[in-house]
Amino acid sequence: MGMFAERGYQRTSLDAIARRVSLTRQGVLRCFPSKGKLLIAILQHREELNREHLLAARTDEDLPSQMAAVVTLDHERSDSLR
């Protein structure tokens, strides 16, 4: 996600992603048949993490406050992925 955030989807190559995670291009493609599928998997994983955080934080707080906490957490995770 960090590379997509830094460079944008179009300017992020599978070769660069593979180097970042110490794999070959074929190693990445073995798990994710295309760059688009990789991005979808990353976004689904982030969504699941946010959902887990939201469910774990269920308190008497109002929903807008809980959602604000999820957005803050999501932003913090984005920074740590770069």
Short mmCIF file of C-alpha atoms in Angstrom, two decimals, residues 5-62:
data_model
loop_
_atom_site.label_atom_id
_atom_site.label_comp_id
_atom_site.label_asym_id
_atom_site.label_seq_id
_atom_site.Cartn_x
_atom_site.Cartn_y
_atom_site.Cartn_z
CA ALA A 5 0.42 5.77 -1.91
CA GLU A 6 3.89 7.12 -2.73
CA ARG A 7 3.91 6.64 -6.48
CA GLY A 8 0.31 6.09 -7.50
CA TYR A 9 -1.13 2.93 -8.98
CA GLN A 10 0.00 3.61 -12.56
CA ARG A 11 3.60 4.43 -11.63
CA THR A 12 4.06 1.44 -9.29
CA SER A 13 5.43 -1.58 -11.10
CA LEU A 14 5.14 -5.18 -10.03
CA ASP A 15 8.92 -5.40 -10.30
CA ALA A 16 9.32 -2.59 -7.77
CA ILE A 17 6.79 -4.21 -5.45
CA ALA A 18 8.61 -7.54 -5.75
CA ARG A 19 11.93 -5.92 -4.86
CA ARG A 20 10.38 -4.18 -1.84
CA VAL A 21 9.10 -7.49 -0.43
CA SER A 22 12.19 -9.50 -1.46
CA LEU A 23 10.41 -11.61 -4.07
CA THR A 24 10.67 -11.99 -7.80
CA ARG A 25 7.96 -10.66 -10.08
CA GLN A 26 6.86 -14.27 -10.61
CA GLY A 27 6.71 -14.75 -6.84
CA VAL A 28 4.29 -11.85 -6.53
CA LEU A 29 2.25 -13.05 -9.50
CA ARG A 30 2.00 -16.50 -7.99
CA CYS A 31 0.01 -15.01 -5.09
CA PHE A 32 -1.69 -12.18 -6.98
CA PRO A 33 -2.27 -12.79 -10.71
CA SER A 34 -2.21 -9.05 -11.50
CA LYS A 35 -1.36 -5.69 -9.99
CA GLY A 36 -5.07 -4.93 -9.81
CA LYS A 37 -5.75 -8.10 -7.83
CA LEU A 38 -2.92 -7.17 -5.45
CA LEU A 39 -4.42 -3.73 -4.86
CA ILE A 40 -7.86 -5.23 -4.24
CA ALA A 41 -6.37 -7.68 -1.72
CA ILE A 42 -4.56 -4.85 0.09
CA LEU A 43 -7.71 -2.74 0.27
CA GLN A 44 -9.76 -5.71 1.50
CA HIS A 45 -7.18 -6.39 4.21
CA ARG A 46 -7.24 -2.75 5.35
CA GLU A 47 -11.03 -2.85 5.39
CA GLU A 48 -10.97 -5.98 7.55
CA LEU A 49 -8.50 -4.40 9.99
CA ASN A 50 -10.70 -1.32 10.23
CA ARG A 51 -13.80 -3.46 10.76
CA GLU A 52 -12.07 -5.43 13.53
CA HIS A 53 -10.99 -2.21 15.20
CA LEU A 54 -14.48 -0.76 14.99
CA LEU A 55 -16.08 -3.90 16.43
CA ALA A 56 -13.49 -4.13 19.22
CA ALA A 57 -14.09 -0.50 20.12
CA ARG A 58 -17.84 -0.89 20.56
CA THR A 59 -18.65 1.19 23.56
CA ASP A 60 -21.26 3.69 24.51
CA GLU A 61 -19.54 6.21 22.25
CA ASP A 62 -21.56 7.45 19.35
#
